[in-house]
mmCIF file of C-alpha atoms in Angstrom:
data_model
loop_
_atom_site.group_PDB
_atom_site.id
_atom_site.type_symbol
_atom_site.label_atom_id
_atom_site.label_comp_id
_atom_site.label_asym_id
_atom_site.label_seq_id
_atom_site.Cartn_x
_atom_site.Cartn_y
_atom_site.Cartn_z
ATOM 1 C CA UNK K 911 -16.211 -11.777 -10.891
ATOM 2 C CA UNK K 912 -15.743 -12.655 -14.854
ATOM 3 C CA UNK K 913 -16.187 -16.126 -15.923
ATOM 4 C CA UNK K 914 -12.733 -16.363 -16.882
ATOM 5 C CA UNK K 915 -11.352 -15.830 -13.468
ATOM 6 C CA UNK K 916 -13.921 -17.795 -11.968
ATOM 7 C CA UNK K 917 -12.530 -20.586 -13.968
ATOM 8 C CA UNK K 918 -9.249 -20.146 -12.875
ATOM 9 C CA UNK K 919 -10.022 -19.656 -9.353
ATOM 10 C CA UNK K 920 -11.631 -23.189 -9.650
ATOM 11 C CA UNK K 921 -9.095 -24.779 -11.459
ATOM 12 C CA UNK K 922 -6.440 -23.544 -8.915
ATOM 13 C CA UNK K 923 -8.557 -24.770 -6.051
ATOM 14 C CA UNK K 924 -8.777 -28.196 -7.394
ATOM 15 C CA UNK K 925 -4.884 -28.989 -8.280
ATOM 16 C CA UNK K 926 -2.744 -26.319 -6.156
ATOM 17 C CA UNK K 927 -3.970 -27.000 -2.970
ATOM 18 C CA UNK K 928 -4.283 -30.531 -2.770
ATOM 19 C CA UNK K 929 -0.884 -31.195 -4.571
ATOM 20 C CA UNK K 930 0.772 -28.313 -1.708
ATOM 21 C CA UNK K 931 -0.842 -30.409 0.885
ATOM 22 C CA UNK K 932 1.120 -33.661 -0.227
ATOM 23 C CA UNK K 933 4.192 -31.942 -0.966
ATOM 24 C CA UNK K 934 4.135 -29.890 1.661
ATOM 25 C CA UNK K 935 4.950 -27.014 0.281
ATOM 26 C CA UNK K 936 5.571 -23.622 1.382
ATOM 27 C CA UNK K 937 3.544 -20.456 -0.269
ATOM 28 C CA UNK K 938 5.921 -17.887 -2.217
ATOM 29 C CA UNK K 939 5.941 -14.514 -2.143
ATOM 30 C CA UNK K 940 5.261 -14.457 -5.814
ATOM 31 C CA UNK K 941 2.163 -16.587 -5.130
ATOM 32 C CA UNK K 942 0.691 -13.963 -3.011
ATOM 33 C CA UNK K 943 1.510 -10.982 -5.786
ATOM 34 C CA UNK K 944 0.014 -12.838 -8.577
ATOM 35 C CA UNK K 945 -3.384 -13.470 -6.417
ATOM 36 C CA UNK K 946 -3.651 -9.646 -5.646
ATOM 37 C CA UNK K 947 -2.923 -8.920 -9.411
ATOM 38 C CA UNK K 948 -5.798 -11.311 -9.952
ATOM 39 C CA UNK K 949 -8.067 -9.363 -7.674
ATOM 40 C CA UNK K 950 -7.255 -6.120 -8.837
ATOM 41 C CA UNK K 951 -8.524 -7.133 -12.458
ATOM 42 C CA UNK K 952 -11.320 -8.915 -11.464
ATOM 43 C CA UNK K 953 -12.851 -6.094 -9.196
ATOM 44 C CA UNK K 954 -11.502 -3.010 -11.712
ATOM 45 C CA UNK K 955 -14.134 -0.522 -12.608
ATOM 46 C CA UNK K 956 -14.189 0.756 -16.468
ATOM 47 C CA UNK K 957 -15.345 4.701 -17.206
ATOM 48 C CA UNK K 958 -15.616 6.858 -20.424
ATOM 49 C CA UNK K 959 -11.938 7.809 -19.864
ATOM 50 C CA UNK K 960 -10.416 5.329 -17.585
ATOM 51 C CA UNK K 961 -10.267 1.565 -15.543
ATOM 52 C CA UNK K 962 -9.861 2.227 -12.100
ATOM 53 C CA UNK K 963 -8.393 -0.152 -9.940
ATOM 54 C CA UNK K 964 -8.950 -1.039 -5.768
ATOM 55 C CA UNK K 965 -6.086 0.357 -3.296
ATOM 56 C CA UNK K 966 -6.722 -1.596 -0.531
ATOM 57 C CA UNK K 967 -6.023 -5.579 -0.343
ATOM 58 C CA UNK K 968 -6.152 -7.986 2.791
ATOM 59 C CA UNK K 969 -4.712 -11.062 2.172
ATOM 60 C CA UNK K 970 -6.111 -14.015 4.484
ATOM 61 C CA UNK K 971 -3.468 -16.812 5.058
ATOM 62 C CA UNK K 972 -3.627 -19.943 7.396
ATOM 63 C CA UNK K 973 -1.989 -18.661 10.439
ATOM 64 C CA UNK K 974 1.191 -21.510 10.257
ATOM 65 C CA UNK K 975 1.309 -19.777 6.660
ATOM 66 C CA UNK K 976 1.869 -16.247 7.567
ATOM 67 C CA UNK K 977 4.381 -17.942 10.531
ATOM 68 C CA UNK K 978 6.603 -19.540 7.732
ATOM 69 C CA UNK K 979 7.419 -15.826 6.233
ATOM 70 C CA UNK K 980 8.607 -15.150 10.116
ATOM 71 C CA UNK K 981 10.207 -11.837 10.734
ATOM 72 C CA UNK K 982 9.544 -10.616 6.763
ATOM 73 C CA UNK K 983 6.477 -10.290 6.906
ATOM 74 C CA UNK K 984 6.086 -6.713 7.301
ATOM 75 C CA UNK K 985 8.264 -6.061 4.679
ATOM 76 C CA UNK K 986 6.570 -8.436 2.589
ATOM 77 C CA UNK K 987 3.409 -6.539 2.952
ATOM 78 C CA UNK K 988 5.068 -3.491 2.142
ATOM 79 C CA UNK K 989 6.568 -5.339 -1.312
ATOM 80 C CA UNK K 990 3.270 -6.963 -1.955
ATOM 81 C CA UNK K 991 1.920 -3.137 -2.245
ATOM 82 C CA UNK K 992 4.942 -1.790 -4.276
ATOM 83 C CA UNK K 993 4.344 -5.120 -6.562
ATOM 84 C CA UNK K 994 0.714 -3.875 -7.042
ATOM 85 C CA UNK K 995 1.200 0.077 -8.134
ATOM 86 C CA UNK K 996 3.896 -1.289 -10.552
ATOM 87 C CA UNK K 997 1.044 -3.664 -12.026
ATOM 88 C CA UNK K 998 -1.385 -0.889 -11.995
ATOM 89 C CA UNK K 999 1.209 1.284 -13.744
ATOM 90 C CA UNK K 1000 1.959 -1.025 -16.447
ATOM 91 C CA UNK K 1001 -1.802 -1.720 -17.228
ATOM 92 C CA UNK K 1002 -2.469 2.420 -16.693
ATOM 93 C CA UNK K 1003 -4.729 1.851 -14.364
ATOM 94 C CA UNK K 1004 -6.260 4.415 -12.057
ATOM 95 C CA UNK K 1005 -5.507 4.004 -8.095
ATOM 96 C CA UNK K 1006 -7.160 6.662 -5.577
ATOM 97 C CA UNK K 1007 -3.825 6.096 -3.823
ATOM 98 C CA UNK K 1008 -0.558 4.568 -2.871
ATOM 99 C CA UNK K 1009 -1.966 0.546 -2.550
ATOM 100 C CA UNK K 1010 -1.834 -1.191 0.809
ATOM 101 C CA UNK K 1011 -1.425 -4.469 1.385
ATOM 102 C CA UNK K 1012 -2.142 -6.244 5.238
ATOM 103 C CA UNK K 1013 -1.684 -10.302 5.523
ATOM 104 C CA UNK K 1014 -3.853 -11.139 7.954
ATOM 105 C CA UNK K 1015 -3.935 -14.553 10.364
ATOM 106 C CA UNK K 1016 -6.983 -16.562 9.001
ATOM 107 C CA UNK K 1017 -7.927 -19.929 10.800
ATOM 108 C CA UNK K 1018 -10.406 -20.330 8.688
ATOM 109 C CA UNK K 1019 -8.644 -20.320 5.495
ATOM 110 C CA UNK K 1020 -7.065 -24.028 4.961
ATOM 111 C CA UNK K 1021 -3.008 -24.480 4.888
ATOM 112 C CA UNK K 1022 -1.622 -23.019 1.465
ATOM 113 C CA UNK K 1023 -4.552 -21.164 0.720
ATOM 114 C CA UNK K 1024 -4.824 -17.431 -0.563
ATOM 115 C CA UNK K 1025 -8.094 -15.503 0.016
ATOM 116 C CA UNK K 1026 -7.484 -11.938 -1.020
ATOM 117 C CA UNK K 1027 -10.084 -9.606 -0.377
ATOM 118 C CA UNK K 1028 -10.066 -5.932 -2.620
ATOM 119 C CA UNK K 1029 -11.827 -3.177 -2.190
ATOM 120 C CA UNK K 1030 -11.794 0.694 -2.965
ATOM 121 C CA UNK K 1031 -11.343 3.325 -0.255
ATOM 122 C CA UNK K 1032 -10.650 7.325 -0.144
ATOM 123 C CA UNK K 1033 -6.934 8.027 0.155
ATOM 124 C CA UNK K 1034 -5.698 8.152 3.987
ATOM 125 C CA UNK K 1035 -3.224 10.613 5.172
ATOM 126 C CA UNK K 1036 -1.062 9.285 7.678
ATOM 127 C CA UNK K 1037 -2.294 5.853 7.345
ATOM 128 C CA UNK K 1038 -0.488 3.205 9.657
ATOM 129 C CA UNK K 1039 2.367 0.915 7.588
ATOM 130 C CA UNK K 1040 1.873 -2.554 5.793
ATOM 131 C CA UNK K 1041 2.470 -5.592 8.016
ATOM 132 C CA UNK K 1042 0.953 -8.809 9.159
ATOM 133 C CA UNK K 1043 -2.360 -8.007 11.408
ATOM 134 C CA UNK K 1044 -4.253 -10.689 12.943
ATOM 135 C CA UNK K 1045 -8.057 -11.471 12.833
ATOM 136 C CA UNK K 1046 -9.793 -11.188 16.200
ATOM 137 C CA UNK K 1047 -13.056 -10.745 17.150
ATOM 138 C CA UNK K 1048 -14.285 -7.917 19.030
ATOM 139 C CA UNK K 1049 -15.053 -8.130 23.111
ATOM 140 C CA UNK K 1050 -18.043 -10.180 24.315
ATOM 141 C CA UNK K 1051 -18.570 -11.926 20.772
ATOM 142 C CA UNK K 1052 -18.391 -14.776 19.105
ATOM 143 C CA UNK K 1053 -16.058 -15.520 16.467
ATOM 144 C CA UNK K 1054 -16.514 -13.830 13.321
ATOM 145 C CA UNK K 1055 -18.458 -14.999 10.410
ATOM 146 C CA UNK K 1056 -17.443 -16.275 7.429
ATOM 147 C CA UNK K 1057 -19.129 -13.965 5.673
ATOM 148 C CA UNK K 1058 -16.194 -11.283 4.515
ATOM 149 C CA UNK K 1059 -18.442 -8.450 4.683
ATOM 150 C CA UNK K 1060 -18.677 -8.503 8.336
ATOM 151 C CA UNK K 1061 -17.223 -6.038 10.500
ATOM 152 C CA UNK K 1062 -13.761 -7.179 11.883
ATOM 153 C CA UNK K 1063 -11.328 -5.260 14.466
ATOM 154 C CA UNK K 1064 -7.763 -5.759 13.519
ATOM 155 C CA UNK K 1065 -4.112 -5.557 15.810
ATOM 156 C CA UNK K 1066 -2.164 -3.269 13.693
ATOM 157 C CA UNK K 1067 1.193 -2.258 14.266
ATOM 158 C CA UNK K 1068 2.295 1.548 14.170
ATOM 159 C CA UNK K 1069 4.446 2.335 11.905
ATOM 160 C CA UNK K 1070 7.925 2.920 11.801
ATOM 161 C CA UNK K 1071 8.532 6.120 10.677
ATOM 162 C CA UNK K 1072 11.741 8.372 11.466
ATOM 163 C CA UNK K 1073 11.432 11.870 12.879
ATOM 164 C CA UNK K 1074 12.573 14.371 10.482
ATOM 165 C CA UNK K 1075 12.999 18.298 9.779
ATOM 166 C CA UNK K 1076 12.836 20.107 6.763
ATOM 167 C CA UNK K 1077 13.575 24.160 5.318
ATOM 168 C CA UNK K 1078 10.661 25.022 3.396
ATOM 169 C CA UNK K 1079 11.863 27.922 0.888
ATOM 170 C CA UNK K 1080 9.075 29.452 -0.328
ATOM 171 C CA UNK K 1081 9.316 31.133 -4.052
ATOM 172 C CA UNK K 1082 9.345 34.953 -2.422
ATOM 173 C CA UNK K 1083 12.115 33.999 -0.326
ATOM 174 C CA UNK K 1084 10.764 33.775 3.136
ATOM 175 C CA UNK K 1085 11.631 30.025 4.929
ATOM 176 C CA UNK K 1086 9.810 27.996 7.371
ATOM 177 C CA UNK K 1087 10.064 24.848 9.354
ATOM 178 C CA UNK K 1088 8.319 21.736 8.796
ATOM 179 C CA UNK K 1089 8.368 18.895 11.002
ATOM 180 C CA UNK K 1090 7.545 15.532 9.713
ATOM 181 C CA UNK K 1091 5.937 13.121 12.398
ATOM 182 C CA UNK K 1092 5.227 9.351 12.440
ATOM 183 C CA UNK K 1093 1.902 10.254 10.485
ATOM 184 C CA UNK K 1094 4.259 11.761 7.848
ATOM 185 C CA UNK K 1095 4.066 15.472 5.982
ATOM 186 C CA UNK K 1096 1.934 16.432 2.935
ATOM 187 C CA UNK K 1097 2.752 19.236 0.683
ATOM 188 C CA UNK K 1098 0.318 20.896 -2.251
ATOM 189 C CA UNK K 1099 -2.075 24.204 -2.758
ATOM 190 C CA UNK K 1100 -4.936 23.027 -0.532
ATOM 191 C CA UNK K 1101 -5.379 23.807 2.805
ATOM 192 C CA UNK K 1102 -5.539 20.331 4.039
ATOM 193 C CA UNK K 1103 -1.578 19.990 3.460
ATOM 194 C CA UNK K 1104 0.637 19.861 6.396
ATOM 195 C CA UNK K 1105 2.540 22.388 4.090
ATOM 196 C CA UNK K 1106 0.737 24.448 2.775
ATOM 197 C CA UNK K 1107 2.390 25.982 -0.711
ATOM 198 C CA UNK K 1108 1.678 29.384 -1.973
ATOM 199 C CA UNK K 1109 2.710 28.581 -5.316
ATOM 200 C CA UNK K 1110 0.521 28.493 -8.499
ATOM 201 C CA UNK K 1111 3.092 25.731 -9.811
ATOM 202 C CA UNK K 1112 2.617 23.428 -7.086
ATOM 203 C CA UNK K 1113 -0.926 20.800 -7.236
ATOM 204 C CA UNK K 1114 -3.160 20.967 -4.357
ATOM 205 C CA UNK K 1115 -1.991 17.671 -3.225
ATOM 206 C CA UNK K 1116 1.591 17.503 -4.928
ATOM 207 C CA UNK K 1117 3.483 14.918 -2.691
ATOM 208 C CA UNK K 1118 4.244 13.424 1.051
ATOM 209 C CA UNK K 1119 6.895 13.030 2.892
ATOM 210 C CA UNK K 1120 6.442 9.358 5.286
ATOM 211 C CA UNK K 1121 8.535 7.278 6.907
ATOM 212 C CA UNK K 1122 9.190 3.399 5.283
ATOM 213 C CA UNK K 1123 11.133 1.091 6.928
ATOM 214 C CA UNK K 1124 13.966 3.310 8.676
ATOM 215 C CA UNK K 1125 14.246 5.661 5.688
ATOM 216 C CA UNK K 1126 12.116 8.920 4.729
ATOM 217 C CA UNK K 1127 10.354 8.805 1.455
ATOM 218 C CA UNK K 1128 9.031 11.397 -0.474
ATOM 219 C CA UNK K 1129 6.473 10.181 -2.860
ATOM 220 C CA UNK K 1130 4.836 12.475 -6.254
ATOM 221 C CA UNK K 1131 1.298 12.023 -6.128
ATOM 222 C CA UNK K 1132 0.549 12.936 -9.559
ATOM 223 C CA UNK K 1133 1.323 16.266 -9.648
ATOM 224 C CA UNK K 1134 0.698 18.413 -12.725
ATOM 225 C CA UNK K 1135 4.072 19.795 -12.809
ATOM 226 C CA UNK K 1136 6.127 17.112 -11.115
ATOM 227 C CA UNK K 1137 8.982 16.952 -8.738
ATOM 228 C CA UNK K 1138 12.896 16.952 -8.636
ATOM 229 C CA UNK K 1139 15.419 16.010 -5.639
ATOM 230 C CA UNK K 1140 18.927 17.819 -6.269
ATOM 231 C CA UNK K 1141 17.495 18.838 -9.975
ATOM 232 C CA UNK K 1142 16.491 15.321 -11.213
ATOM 233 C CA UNK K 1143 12.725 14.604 -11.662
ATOM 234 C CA UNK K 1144 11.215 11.820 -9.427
ATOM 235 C CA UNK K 1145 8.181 10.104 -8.408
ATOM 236 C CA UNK K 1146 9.585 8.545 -5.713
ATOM 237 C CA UNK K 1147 12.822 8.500 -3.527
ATOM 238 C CA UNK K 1148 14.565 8.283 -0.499
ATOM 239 C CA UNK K 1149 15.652 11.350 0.815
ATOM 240 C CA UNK K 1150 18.843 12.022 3.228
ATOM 241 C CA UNK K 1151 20.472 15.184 5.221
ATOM 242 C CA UNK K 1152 20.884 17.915 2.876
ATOM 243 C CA UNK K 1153 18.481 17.175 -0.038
ATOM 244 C CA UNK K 1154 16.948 19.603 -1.884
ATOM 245 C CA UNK K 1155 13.009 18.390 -2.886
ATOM 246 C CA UNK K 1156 11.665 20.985 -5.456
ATOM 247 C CA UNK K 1157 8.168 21.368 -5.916
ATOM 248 C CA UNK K 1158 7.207 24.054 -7.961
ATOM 249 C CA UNK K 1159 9.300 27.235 -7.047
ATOM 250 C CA UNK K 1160 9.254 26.225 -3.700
ATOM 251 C CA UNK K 1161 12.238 24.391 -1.814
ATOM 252 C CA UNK K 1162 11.888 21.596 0.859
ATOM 253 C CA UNK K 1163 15.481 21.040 2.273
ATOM 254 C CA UNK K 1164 15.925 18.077 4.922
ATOM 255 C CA UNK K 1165 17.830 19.200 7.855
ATOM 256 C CA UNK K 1166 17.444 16.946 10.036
ATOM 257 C CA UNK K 1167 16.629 12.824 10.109
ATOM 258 C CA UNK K 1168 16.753 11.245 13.550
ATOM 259 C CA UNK K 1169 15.174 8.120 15.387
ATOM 260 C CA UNK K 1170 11.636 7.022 15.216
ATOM 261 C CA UNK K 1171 9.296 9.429 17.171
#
């Protein structure tokens, strides 16, 4: 960690949580997004060409902390992580993927405390959504450690992702259908993609298609070329019936856009 932050860290620990404590006050959302900022700059990794950044962030919270953000939570989580790409993007930063944020249950971590732990991992297709998940240790073991490198087993929720159909309209004319599940749809070159583009203008991995919170989403992820929805250019956006995602020359058209699966 650099001295600076260290510093800070120290200074925070001696006036925040003391003062909180006799005030009683309650943490803020904004509290949480400026201690995973503060992680991501302390554990960024500088190359020849470019900083990269971790994608992954578990934020430890007293458990009658994570209680006071009640029924939010998961869409706090899912916030926290949109607040963290749009730091990374301001600072040009390098992410393997779409951050994720989980708040986890901590009794070990004292009332109005933040403990954010960050670390780097390989992009996960079909990884389950942001939300609160609660520290437990595994059957026939004691509690965990405090030690934050040991292993822990987490409750997480499955996410809530709506059940959806879509055209795909490839650039010699011949159409397909495409069904996107709870684990959501990937589209690029590569033969890893749930679809699978023959189409020298599309990237190997051009974009997904996932569920968030009771919409679908389809997200760029960095493609060479880019994407448009009904002819404007996006990185990201919801999608309804009847959209037309271009990727390349070929067409993804949503036809369908029901209930979760």
């Amino acid at each position: 960690m650099p001295q600076l932050t260290a510093v800070e860290r120290f200074f925070e620990r001696l006036f925040e949580r003391p003062s909180a404590r006799l005030f009683r006050a309650r943490l803020q959302p904004v509290q949480l997004q400026r201690r995973i900022e503060r992680a991501m700059e302390s554990e960024r990794l500088t190359t020849s060409d470019r900083t990269l950044v971790p994608n992954r962030y578990v934020v430890h919270l007293n458990p009658d902390d994570l209680a006071d953000f009640g029924e939010m939570s998961v869409a706090l989580a899912s916030e926290l992580a949109d607040g963290a790409l749009s730091f990374a993007r301001s600072h040009r930063y390098t992410l393997a993927d779409r951050p994720r944020v989980d708040l986890v249950a901590d009794q070990r971590v004292d009332r109005t405390d933040i403990r954010v732990q960050a670390h780097f991992a390989e992009a996960i297709v079909g990884r389950p959504g942001h939300g609160p998940i609660v520290l437990v240790p595994e059957a026939g073991t004691a509690d965990p450690p405090g030690d934050p490198s040991q292993t822990r087993v987490y409750n997480v929720p499955r996410p809530n992702a709506p059940r959806a159909v879509v055209r795909v309209c490839d650039p010699d004319g011949r159409t397909r259908e495409a069904i996107v599940l709870p684990t959501g749809l990937t589209i690029g070159r590569a033969m890893d993609n749930d679809v699978m583009a023959v189409d020298a203008m599309v990237s190997r991995h051009h974009g997904r298609i996932a569920g968030r919170r009771g919409t679908l989403v389809y997200t760029d992820l960095g493609s060479t070329n880019g994407s448009r929805v009904n002819g404007v250019p996006v990185t990201e956006v919801v999608l309804g019936i009847g959209d037309r995602l271009e990727v390349g020359g070929t067409v993804l058209i949503v036809e369908v856009a029901g209930a979760p699966a």
